[in-house]
Amino acid sequence: MSAQEEPANIGKVLSFLREWDRGDRTVRSRMLNTFLAQNTGRTFYELELEFAQVASLFLARLTTWMRLTYMFGTSLGLQLKAIGIFLSASSHDQYLMEFLEDGGVLTLLEIVNHSQCKEEEKAEALRLLLTVANAGRKYKEIICESHGVKVIAECLAKSNTDEIQETAWAVLESLIHGNPKYQNQIYRSLIALMMCTSPKAQQLVLHTLHTVQSKMKTAHHSIVEPLLNMLRSLHLVVQDEAINLILDLKCYDVRPMLLKGLVALLRPAKEEVQQHQNMEESEIIETTGSLPVFVQQAAAAKTIRLLAEDNQEVCRELVSLGVIQHLLHAMGNREHYDAQIQASLALEHFVHSYPVIEEHVQRVIGSTLFAAFMHNADTLYIHIDETQAEILLTNKLNITEV
């Protein structure tokens, strides 16, 4: 900038700031629209040139106005987008530090948490938090110190819009990486989030837990129960994420709890089945033809097969927990064919692995049904009549060693 240009430019900027200071909501909204149109995508150096090296004065005004008015929704969307121009300006983090020093992160979190803010405003605030988190470890720690993990996790759990859920998830994903000080806090928050009811949120949480768990030396025992409950999901993508996480956890200290829980799911208690039949799930049952406990039973059998196929030691542990008796029980569930199919496929692996199991199973189900089982396990359910189903359901086979 030449010596003659500089004074004129400073005068222009000072005039702009005076107009801002004196302007009402309408004036400021017009100024923000102009600012967005002229400066979107500009770098730090371009913004400094445009504002005669005092762009920070405008950023400070923006941050203050947002902090004072966000509860009333006064041009909040415009404010957030204008601040985004500063925070995303490449090559420098001066604006980022100034924004944080003015309480910017706390204000963004309050917007995300404020029930009166519009969904698009919350999404914009989350995008700014993502920009902050992506700037490096110290910025991630500032978000976490401000109780950001709890706010973002609750937003993910309660929101019904894909945009907000995916952006909140992206912020949590960013906070995981390169942030060892708060890794445990994020991990515990994700475990708690598994209790949410949104299938989309459940899928995202399970996927993120998969990433976090790989960084952890141990697994917290509180992960087991909600993870097993995820197997009830009628959404296959959620089920698949849950099964993948269970497969990961076989290498951690919660393995005995997980295996015991999976085997127990093969035999849902009569009281639990009746309870689900009496609950307000008639629409689900009409749509799917299944009770959630039977969906869970089938998913547990599938998971057991995948675990047993993957690891011989795990296979023996499952046998010691009485898995054969429970798989035979699941094969007799004529109310849910997928449970019969998955249990048959799992049992097939154990039968092929251990001759002693083959002998016992053949004795329990009879030579005719056993021949059909050995010929094609996944179509065995077609051949099971009511009498044979009762034999399977009430079997007392006790194999705990091979």
CSV table of C-alpha atoms in Angstrom, one decimal:
chain,number,residue,atom,x,y,z
A,1,MET,CA,0.0,0.0,0.0
A,2,SER,CA,1.4,3.4,-1.0
A,3,ALA,CA,1.8,6.4,1.4
A,4,GLN,CA,-1.1,8.2,-0.3
A,5,GLU,CA,-3.5,5.2,-0.2
A,6,GLU,CA,-3.0,4.4,3.4
A,7,PRO,CA,-4.6,7.5,5.1
A,8,ALA,CA,-7.6,7.3,2.7
A,9,ASN,CA,-8.1,3.6,3.5
A,10,ILE,CA,-7.9,4.1,7.3
A,11,GLY,CA,-10.4,6.9,7.0
A,12,LYS,CA,-12.7,4.6,5.1
A,13,VAL,CA,-12.4,1.9,7.8
A,14,LEU,CA,-13.0,4.4,10.6
A,15,SER,CA,-16.1,5.6,8.8
A,16,PHE,CA,-17.3,2.0,8.4
A,17,LEU,CA,-16.8,1.4,12.2
A,18,ARG,CA,-18.6,4.6,13.1
A,19,GLU,CA,-21.5,3.6,11.0
A,20,TRP,CA,-21.5,0.2,12.7
A,21,ASP,CA,-21.4,1.7,16.2
A,22,ARG,CA,-24.3,4.1,15.4
A,23,GLY,CA,-26.4,1.7,13.4
A,24,ASP,CA,-29.4,-0.2,14.5
A,25,ARG,CA,-30.2,-3.9,13.7
A,26,THR,CA,-31.3,-3.1,10.1
A,27,VAL,CA,-28.1,-1.1,9.3
A,28,ARG,CA,-25.9,-3.7,10.8
A,29,SER,CA,-27.6,-6.5,8.9
A,30,ARG,CA,-27.1,-4.6,5.6
A,31,MET,CA,-23.4,-4.0,6.5
A,32,LEU,CA,-22.9,-7.7,7.3
A,33,ASN,CA,-24.5,-8.8,4.0
A,34,THR,CA,-22.1,-6.5,2.2
A,35,PHE,CA,-19.2,-7.7,4.2
A,36,LEU,CA,-20.1,-11.4,3.4
A,37,ALA,CA,-20.4,-10.6,-0.3
A,38,GLN,CA,-17.0,-8.9,-0.5
A,39,ASN,CA,-14.8,-10.9,1.8
A,40,THR,CA,-15.9,-14.6,1.8
A,41,GLY,CA,-12.8,-16.7,1.2
A,42,ARG,CA,-10.2,-14.0,1.9
A,43,THR,CA,-7.0,-14.7,3.7
A,44,PHE,CA,-5.7,-13.0,6.9
A,45,TYR,CA,-3.5,-10.7,4.8
A,46,GLU,CA,-6.2,-9.7,2.4
A,47,LEU,CA,-8.6,-8.9,5.3
A,48,GLU,CA,-5.9,-6.8,7.0
A,49,LEU,CA,-5.3,-4.9,3.7
A,50,GLU,CA,-9.0,-4.3,3.3
A,51,PHE,CA,-9.3,-3.0,6.9
A,52,ALA,CA,-6.1,-1.0,7.0
A,53,GLN,CA,-4.5,-3.4,9.5
A,54,VAL,CA,-7.3,-3.0,12.1
A,55,ALA,CA,-9.7,-5.8,11.1
A,56,SER,CA,-9.5,-7.0,14.7
A,57,LEU,CA,-11.6,-4.0,15.7
A,58,PHE,CA,-14.5,-5.2,13.6
A,59,LEU,CA,-14.1,-8.8,14.8
A,60,ALA,CA,-14.3,-7.6,18.4
A,61,ARG,CA,-17.4,-5.6,17.6
A,62,LEU,CA,-19.0,-8.6,15.9
A,63,THR,CA,-18.1,-11.0,18.8
A,64,THR,CA,-19.5,-8.6,21.4
A,65,TRP,CA,-22.8,-7.9,19.5
A,66,MET,CA,-23.3,-11.7,19.1
A,67,ARG,CA,-22.6,-12.3,22.8
A,68,LEU,CA,-25.2,-9.6,23.8
A,69,THR,CA,-27.9,-10.5,21.3
A,70,TYR,CA,-27.8,-14.3,20.5
A,71,MET,CA,-30.7,-15.0,22.9
A,72,PHE,CA,-32.9,-12.8,20.9
A,73,GLY,CA,-31.9,-14.1,17.5
A,74,THR,CA,-30.9,-10.7,16.2
A,75,SER,CA,-29.2,-11.4,12.8
A,76,LEU,CA,-27.5,-14.3,14.5
A,77,GLY,CA,-27.0,-16.3,11.2
A,78,LEU,CA,-25.3,-13.3,9.6
A,79,GLN,CA,-23.1,-12.7,12.7
A,80,LEU,CA,-21.9,-16.3,12.7
A,81,LYS,CA,-21.2,-16.3,9.0
A,82,ALA,CA,-19.2,-13.1,9.3
A,83,ILE,CA,-17.2,-14.4,12.2
A,84,GLY,CA,-16.6,-17.5,10.1
A,85,ILE,CA,-14.8,-15.4,7.5
A,86,PHE,CA,-12.3,-14.3,10.2
A,87,LEU,CA,-11.8,-17.7,11.8
A,88,SER,CA,-11.3,-19.5,8.5
A,89,ALA,CA,-8.9,-16.9,7.1
A,90,SER,CA,-5.8,-18.9,6.2
A,91,SER,CA,-2.1,-18.3,7.1
A,92,HIS,CA,-2.7,-16.9,10.6
A,93,ASP,CA,-4.4,-17.6,13.9
A,94,GLN,CA,-4.5,-14.1,15.3
A,95,TYR,CA,-8.2,-13.7,14.7
A,96,LEU,CA,-8.8,-17.1,16.3
A,97,MET,CA,-6.9,-16.1,19.5
A,98,GLU,CA,-8.8,-12.8,19.7
A,99,PHE,CA,-12.1,-14.5,19.3
A,100,LEU,CA,-11.3,-16.9,22.1
A,101,GLU,CA,-10.1,-14.2,24.4
A,102,ASP,CA,-13.4,-12.4,23.9
A,103,GLY,CA,-15.3,-15.5,25.1
A,104,GLY,CA,-16.2,-16.6,21.6
A,105,VAL,CA,-16.1,-20.4,22.3
A,106,LEU,CA,-18.4,-20.0,25.3
A,107,THR,CA,-20.9,-18.0,23.2
A,108,LEU,CA,-20.9,-20.6,20.5
A,109,LEU,CA,-21.5,-23.4,23.0
A,110,GLU,CA,-24.4,-21.4,24.5
A,111,ILE,CA,-25.9,-21.0,21.0
A,112,VAL,CA,-25.7,-24.7,20.4
A,113,ASN,CA,-27.3,-25.3,23.8
A,114,HIS,CA,-30.0,-22.6,23.6
A,115,SER,CA,-33.4,-24.0,22.9
A,116,GLN,CA,-34.7,-20.9,21.2
A,117,CYS,CA,-31.9,-20.7,18.5
A,118,LYS,CA,-32.8,-22.0,15.1
A,119,GLU,CA,-31.4,-25.2,13.7
A,120,GLU,CA,-29.5,-23.5,11.0
A,121,GLU,CA,-27.9,-21.2,13.6
A,122,LYS,CA,-26.8,-24.1,15.7
A,123,ALA,CA,-25.3,-25.8,12.6
A,124,GLU,CA,-23.4,-22.6,11.8
A,125,ALA,CA,-22.1,-22.4,15.4
A,126,LEU,CA,-21.0,-26.0,15.3
A,127,ARG,CA,-19.1,-25.3,12.0
A,128,LEU,CA,-17.3,-22.5,13.8
A,129,LEU,CA,-16.4,-24.9,16.7
A,130,LEU,CA,-15.1,-27.3,14.2
A,131,THR,CA,-12.9,-24.6,12.7
A,132,VAL,CA,-11.6,-23.9,16.2
A,133,ALA,CA,-11.0,-27.6,17.0
A,134,ASN,CA,-9.2,-28.2,13.8
A,135,ALA,CA,-6.7,-25.4,14.6
A,136,GLY,CA,-4.7,-27.6,17.0
A,137,ARG,CA,-4.4,-29.1,20.4
A,138,LYS,CA,-4.6,-25.9,22.6
A,139,TYR,CA,-7.9,-25.0,20.8
A,140,LYS,CA,-9.3,-28.5,21.4
A,141,GLU,CA,-8.4,-28.2,25.1
A,142,ILE,CA,-10.2,-24.8,25.3
A,143,ILE,CA,-13.4,-26.3,24.0
A,144,CYS,CA,-13.1,-29.2,26.4
A,145,GLU,CA,-12.4,-26.9,29.4
A,146,SER,CA,-15.5,-25.0,28.5
A,147,HIS,CA,-17.6,-28.2,28.9
A,148,GLY,CA,-17.9,-28.3,25.2
A,149,VAL,CA,-17.9,-32.1,25.0
A,150,LYS,CA,-21.1,-32.4,27.0
A,151,VAL,CA,-22.9,-29.6,25.1
A,152,ILE,CA,-21.9,-31.0,21.7
A,153,ALA,CA,-22.8,-34.6,22.7
A,154,GLU,CA,-26.2,-33.5,23.9
A,155,CYS,CA,-26.8,-31.6,20.7
A,156,LEU,CA,-26.0,-34.7,18.7
A,157,ALA,CA,-28.3,-36.9,20.8
A,158,LYS,CA,-31.3,-34.5,20.8
A,159,SER,CA,-31.2,-33.1,17.2
A,160,ASN,CA,-33.4,-34.6,14.5
A,161,THR,CA,-31.6,-33.0,11.5
A,162,ASP,CA,-28.8,-34.7,9.7
A,163,GLU,CA,-26.8,-31.5,9.2
A,164,ILE,CA,-26.6,-30.8,12.9
A,165,GLN,CA,-25.9,-34.4,13.8
A,166,GLU,CA,-23.1,-34.8,11.3
A,167,THR,CA,-21.5,-31.5,12.2
A,168,ALA,CA,-21.7,-32.2,15.9
A,169,TRP,CA,-20.2,-35.6,15.2
A,170,ALA,CA,-17.4,-34.0,13.1
A,171,VAL,CA,-16.5,-31.7,16.1
A,172,LEU,CA,-16.3,-34.7,18.5
A,173,GLU,CA,-14.2,-36.6,15.9
A,174,SER,CA,-11.8,-33.6,15.7
A,175,LEU,CA,-11.6,-33.4,19.5
A,176,ILE,CA,-10.5,-37.0,19.7
A,177,HIS,CA,-7.4,-36.6,17.7
A,178,GLY,CA,-4.3,-35.0,19.2
A,179,ASN,CA,-6.1,-34.3,22.5
A,180,PRO,CA,-4.7,-36.8,25.0
A,181,LYS,CA,-5.6,-34.7,28.1
A,182,TYR,CA,-9.4,-35.1,27.4
A,183,GLN,CA,-9.4,-38.5,25.7
A,184,ASN,CA,-11.1,-40.2,28.6
A,185,GLN,CA,-13.7,-37.5,29.0
A,186,ILE,CA,-14.7,-37.8,25.4
A,187,TYR,CA,-14.7,-41.6,25.6
A,188,ARG,CA,-17.1,-41.6,28.6
A,189,SER,CA,-19.4,-39.1,26.9
A,190,LEU,CA,-19.6,-41.3,23.8
A,191,ILE,CA,-20.5,-44.3,26.0
A,192,ALA,CA,-23.3,-42.2,27.6
A,193,LEU,CA,-24.5,-41.1,24.1
A,194,MET,CA,-25.2,-44.7,23.1
A,195,MET,CA,-28.4,-44.4,25.2
A,196,CYS,CA,-29.9,-41.8,22.7
A,197,THR,CA,-32.8,-42.9,20.5
A,198,SER,CA,-31.9,-41.5,17.1
A,199,PRO,CA,-30.6,-44.2,14.8
A,200,LYS,CA,-28.4,-41.7,12.9
A,201,ALA,CA,-26.8,-40.5,16.1
A,202,GLN,CA,-26.3,-44.1,17.3
A,203,GLN,CA,-24.5,-44.9,14.1
A,204,LEU,CA,-22.2,-41.9,14.3
A,205,VAL,CA,-21.5,-42.5,18.0
A,206,LEU,CA,-20.6,-46.1,17.5
A,207,HIS,CA,-18.4,-45.2,14.6
A,208,THR,CA,-16.6,-42.7,16.7
A,209,LEU,CA,-16.3,-45.0,19.6
A,210,HIS,CA,-14.6,-47.5,17.3
A,211,THR,CA,-11.9,-44.8,16.6
A,212,VAL,CA,-11.5,-43.8,20.2
A,213,GLN,CA,-11.3,-47.4,21.5
A,214,SER,CA,-8.4,-48.1,19.2
A,215,LYS,CA,-6.5,-45.4,21.1
A,216,MET,CA,-7.3,-46.7,24.6
A,217,LYS,CA,-5.3,-49.3,26.5
A,218,THR,CA,-8.4,-50.5,28.4
A,219,ALA,CA,-12.2,-50.5,27.8
A,220,HIS,CA,-14.5,-49.1,30.5
A,221,HIS,CA,-17.0,-51.7,31.8
A,222,SER,CA,-19.9,-49.3,31.3
A,223,ILE,CA,-19.6,-49.8,27.5
A,224,VAL,CA,-20.9,-53.3,27.7
A,225,GLU,CA,-24.6,-53.0,28.5
A,226,PRO,CA,-25.5,-50.1,26.1
A,227,LEU,CA,-23.4,-51.8,23.4
A,228,LEU,CA,-25.3,-55.0,23.7
A,229,ASN,CA,-28.6,-53.0,23.7
A,230,MET,CA,-27.6,-51.6,20.3
A,231,LEU,CA,-28.0,-55.1,18.8
A,232,ARG,CA,-31.8,-54.5,19.2
A,233,SER,CA,-31.7,-51.8,16.6
A,234,LEU,CA,-34.0,-52.4,13.6
A,235,HIS,CA,-31.5,-50.4,11.5
A,236,LEU,CA,-28.8,-52.7,10.0
A,237,VAL,CA,-26.2,-50.0,9.8
A,238,VAL,CA,-26.4,-49.4,13.6
A,239,GLN,CA,-26.3,-53.2,14.2
A,240,ASP,CA,-23.2,-53.5,12.0
A,241,GLU,CA,-21.4,-50.7,13.8
A,242,ALA,CA,-22.2,-52.3,17.1
A,243,ILE,CA,-21.0,-55.7,16.0
A,244,ASN,CA,-17.7,-54.2,14.6
A,245,LEU,CA,-17.1,-52.5,18.0
A,246,ILE,CA,-17.8,-55.8,19.9
A,247,LEU,CA,-15.3,-57.5,17.6
A,248,ASP,CA,-12.7,-54.8,18.5
A,249,LEU,CA,-13.4,-55.3,22.2
A,250,LYS,CA,-12.5,-59.0,22.2
A,251,CYS,CA,-8.9,-57.8,22.8
A,252,TYR,CA,-9.8,-55.8,25.9
A,253,ASP,CA,-10.4,-56.5,29.5
A,254,VAL,CA,-14.2,-56.4,29.1
A,255,ARG,CA,-14.2,-59.5,26.9
A,256,PRO,CA,-15.5,-61.9,29.6
A,257,MET,CA,-18.5,-59.5,30.3
A,258,LEU,CA,-19.2,-59.2,26.6
A,259,LEU,CA,-19.1,-62.9,25.9
A,260,LYS,CA,-21.3,-63.7,28.9
A,261,GLY,CA,-23.8,-61.0,27.8
A,262,LEU,CA,-23.9,-62.3,24.2
A,263,VAL,CA,-24.6,-65.9,25.3
A,264,ALA,CA,-27.4,-64.7,27.7
A,265,LEU,CA,-29.1,-62.8,24.8
A,266,LEU,CA,-29.6,-66.1,23.0
A,267,ARG,CA,-32.2,-67.0,25.6
A,268,PRO,CA,-34.4,-64.0,26.3
A,269,ALA,CA,-36.3,-64.4,29.6
A,270,LYS,CA,-40.1,-65.1,29.2
A,271,GLU,CA,-40.8,-62.1,31.3
A,272,GLU,CA,-38.8,-59.9,29.0
A,273,VAL,CA,-40.6,-61.2,25.9
A,274,GLN,CA,-44.0,-60.6,27.5
A,275,GLN,CA,-42.9,-57.2,28.6
A,276,HIS,CA,-42.0,-56.2,25.1
A,277,GLN,CA,-45.3,-57.7,23.8
A,278,ASN,CA,-47.2,-55.5,26.2
A,279,MET,CA,-45.2,-52.3,25.5
A,280,GLU,CA,-46.2,-49.7,22.9
A,281,GLU,CA,-44.3,-51.4,20.2
A,282,SER,CA,-47.2,-52.8,18.2
A,283,GLU,CA,-46.3,-50.6,15.2
A,284,ILE,CA,-42.7,-51.9,15.2
A,285,ILE,CA,-43.9,-55.5,15.4
A,286,GLU,CA,-46.4,-54.9,12.6
A,287,THR,CA,-43.7,-53.4,10.4
A,288,THR,CA,-41.0,-55.9,11.0
A,289,GLY,CA,-42.8,-58.9,12.2
A,290,SER,CA,-40.4,-59.1,15.1
A,291,LEU,CA,-39.9,-58.2,18.7
A,292,PRO,CA,-36.7,-56.2,19.4
A,293,VAL,CA,-35.5,-58.9,21.8
A,294,PHE,CA,-35.7,-61.4,18.9
A,295,VAL,CA,-33.8,-59.0,16.7
A,296,GLN,CA,-31.2,-58.8,19.4
A,297,GLN,CA,-31.1,-62.6,19.7
A,298,ALA,CA,-30.3,-63.0,16.0
A,299,ALA,CA,-27.7,-60.3,16.2
A,300,ALA,CA,-26.1,-61.9,19.2
A,301,ALA,CA,-25.9,-65.3,17.4
A,302,LYS,CA,-24.3,-63.6,14.4
A,303,THR,CA,-21.7,-61.8,16.6
A,304,ILE,CA,-20.9,-65.0,18.4
A,305,ARG,CA,-20.2,-66.7,15.1
A,306,LEU,CA,-17.9,-63.9,13.9
A,307,LEU,CA,-16.0,-64.0,17.2
A,308,ALA,CA,-15.6,-67.8,17.2
A,309,GLU,CA,-14.5,-67.8,13.6
A,310,ASP,CA,-11.9,-65.1,14.3
A,311,ASN,CA,-10.3,-66.5,17.4
A,312,GLN,CA,-9.9,-70.1,18.6
A,313,GLU,CA,-9.4,-69.0,22.2
A,314,VAL,CA,-12.6,-67.0,22.2
A,315,CYS,CA,-14.3,-70.0,20.7
A,316,ARG,CA,-13.4,-72.1,23.6
A,317,GLU,CA,-14.4,-69.4,26.1
A,318,LEU,CA,-17.9,-69.3,24.5
A,319,VAL,CA,-18.2,-73.1,24.8
A,320,SER,CA,-17.3,-72.8,28.5
A,321,LEU,CA,-20.2,-70.4,28.9
A,322,GLY,CA,-22.7,-72.9,27.6
A,323,VAL,CA,-23.1,-71.3,24.2
A,324,ILE,CA,-24.1,-74.6,22.5
A,325,GLN,CA,-27.2,-75.1,24.6
A,326,HIS,CA,-28.2,-71.5,24.1
A,327,LEU,CA,-27.7,-71.7,20.3
A,328,LEU,CA,-29.9,-74.7,20.1
A,329,HIS,CA,-32.5,-72.8,22.1
A,330,ALA,CA,-32.4,-69.9,19.6
A,331,MET,CA,-32.7,-72.3,16.7
A,332,GLY,CA,-36.1,-73.3,18.1
A,333,ASN,CA,-37.5,-69.7,18.0
A,334,ARG,CA,-40.1,-70.1,15.2
A,335,GLU,CA,-41.3,-66.5,15.8
A,336,HIS,CA,-38.1,-65.1,14.3
A,337,TYR,CA,-36.5,-66.9,11.3
A,338,ASP,CA,-33.4,-64.7,11.3
A,339,ALA,CA,-32.6,-65.9,14.9
A,340,GLN,CA,-32.9,-69.5,13.7
A,341,ILE,CA,-30.7,-68.8,10.7
A,342,GLN,CA,-28.0,-67.0,12.6
A,343,ALA,CA,-28.0,-69.5,15.5
A,344,SER,CA,-27.7,-72.4,13.0
A,345,LEU,CA,-24.8,-70.8,11.2
A,346,ALA,CA,-23.0,-70.1,14.5
A,347,LEU,CA,-23.6,-73.7,15.7
A,348,GLU,CA,-22.3,-75.0,12.4
A,349,HIS,CA,-18.9,-73.4,13.2
A,350,PHE,CA,-18.7,-75.1,16.6
A,351,VAL,CA,-19.8,-78.5,15.2
A,352,HIS,CA,-17.1,-78.4,12.5
A,353,SER,CA,-14.5,-77.2,15.0
A,354,TYR,CA,-15.1,-79.9,17.7
A,355,PRO,CA,-16.1,-83.5,17.1
A,356,VAL,CA,-17.4,-83.9,20.6
A,357,ILE,CA,-20.0,-81.1,20.0
A,358,GLU,CA,-21.0,-82.8,16.8
A,359,GLU,CA,-21.9,-86.0,18.6
A,360,HIS,CA,-23.9,-84.2,21.3
A,361,VAL,CA,-25.8,-82.0,18.9
A,362,GLN,CA,-26.7,-85.0,16.7
A,363,ARG,CA,-28.1,-86.8,19.7
A,364,VAL,CA,-30.2,-83.8,20.8
A,365,ILE,CA,-31.8,-82.9,17.5
A,366,GLY,CA,-32.0,-86.4,15.9
A,367,SER,CA,-30.3,-87.8,12.9
A,368,THR,CA,-32.8,-86.6,10.3
A,369,LEU,CA,-32.7,-82.9,11.4
A,370,PHE,CA,-29.0,-83.2,11.9
A,371,ALA,CA,-28.5,-84.4,8.3
A,372,ALA,CA,-30.4,-81.3,7.1
A,373,PHE,CA,-28.3,-79.1,9.4
A,374,MET,CA,-25.1,-80.5,8.0
A,375,HIS,CA,-26.3,-80.2,4.4
A,376,ASN,CA,-27.4,-76.5,4.6
A,377,ALA,CA,-27.4,-74.8,8.0
A,378,ASP,CA,-29.0,-71.6,6.8
A,379,THR,CA,-32.1,-73.3,5.5
A,380,LEU,CA,-32.5,-75.6,8.5
A,381,TYR,CA,-35.4,-73.5,9.9
A,382,ILE,CA,-37.6,-74.7,7.1
A,383,HIS,CA,-37.4,-78.2,8.3
A,384,ILE,CA,-38.1,-77.5,12.0
A,385,ASP,CA,-41.6,-78.4,13.0
A,386,GLU,CA,-43.4,-77.5,16.2
A,387,THR,CA,-42.3,-80.6,18.0
A,388,GLN,CA,-38.7,-80.2,17.0
A,389,ALA,CA,-38.8,-76.6,18.0
A,390,GLU,CA,-40.0,-77.5,21.5
A,391,ILE,CA,-37.1,-80.0,21.8
A,392,LEU,CA,-34.7,-77.2,20.8
A,393,LEU,CA,-36.2,-74.7,23.2
A,394,THR,CA,-36.1,-77.0,26.2
A,395,ASN,CA,-32.8,-78.7,25.5
A,396,LYS,CA,-30.6,-79.3,28.5
A,397,LEU,CA,-27.3,-79.9,26.7
A,398,ASN,CA,-24.4,-79.1,29.0
A,399,ILE,CA,-21.1,-78.8,27.1
A,400,THR,CA,-18.6,-76.6,28.8
A,401,GLU,CA,-15.3,-78.3,27.7
A,402,VAL,CA,-13.9,-79.5,24.4
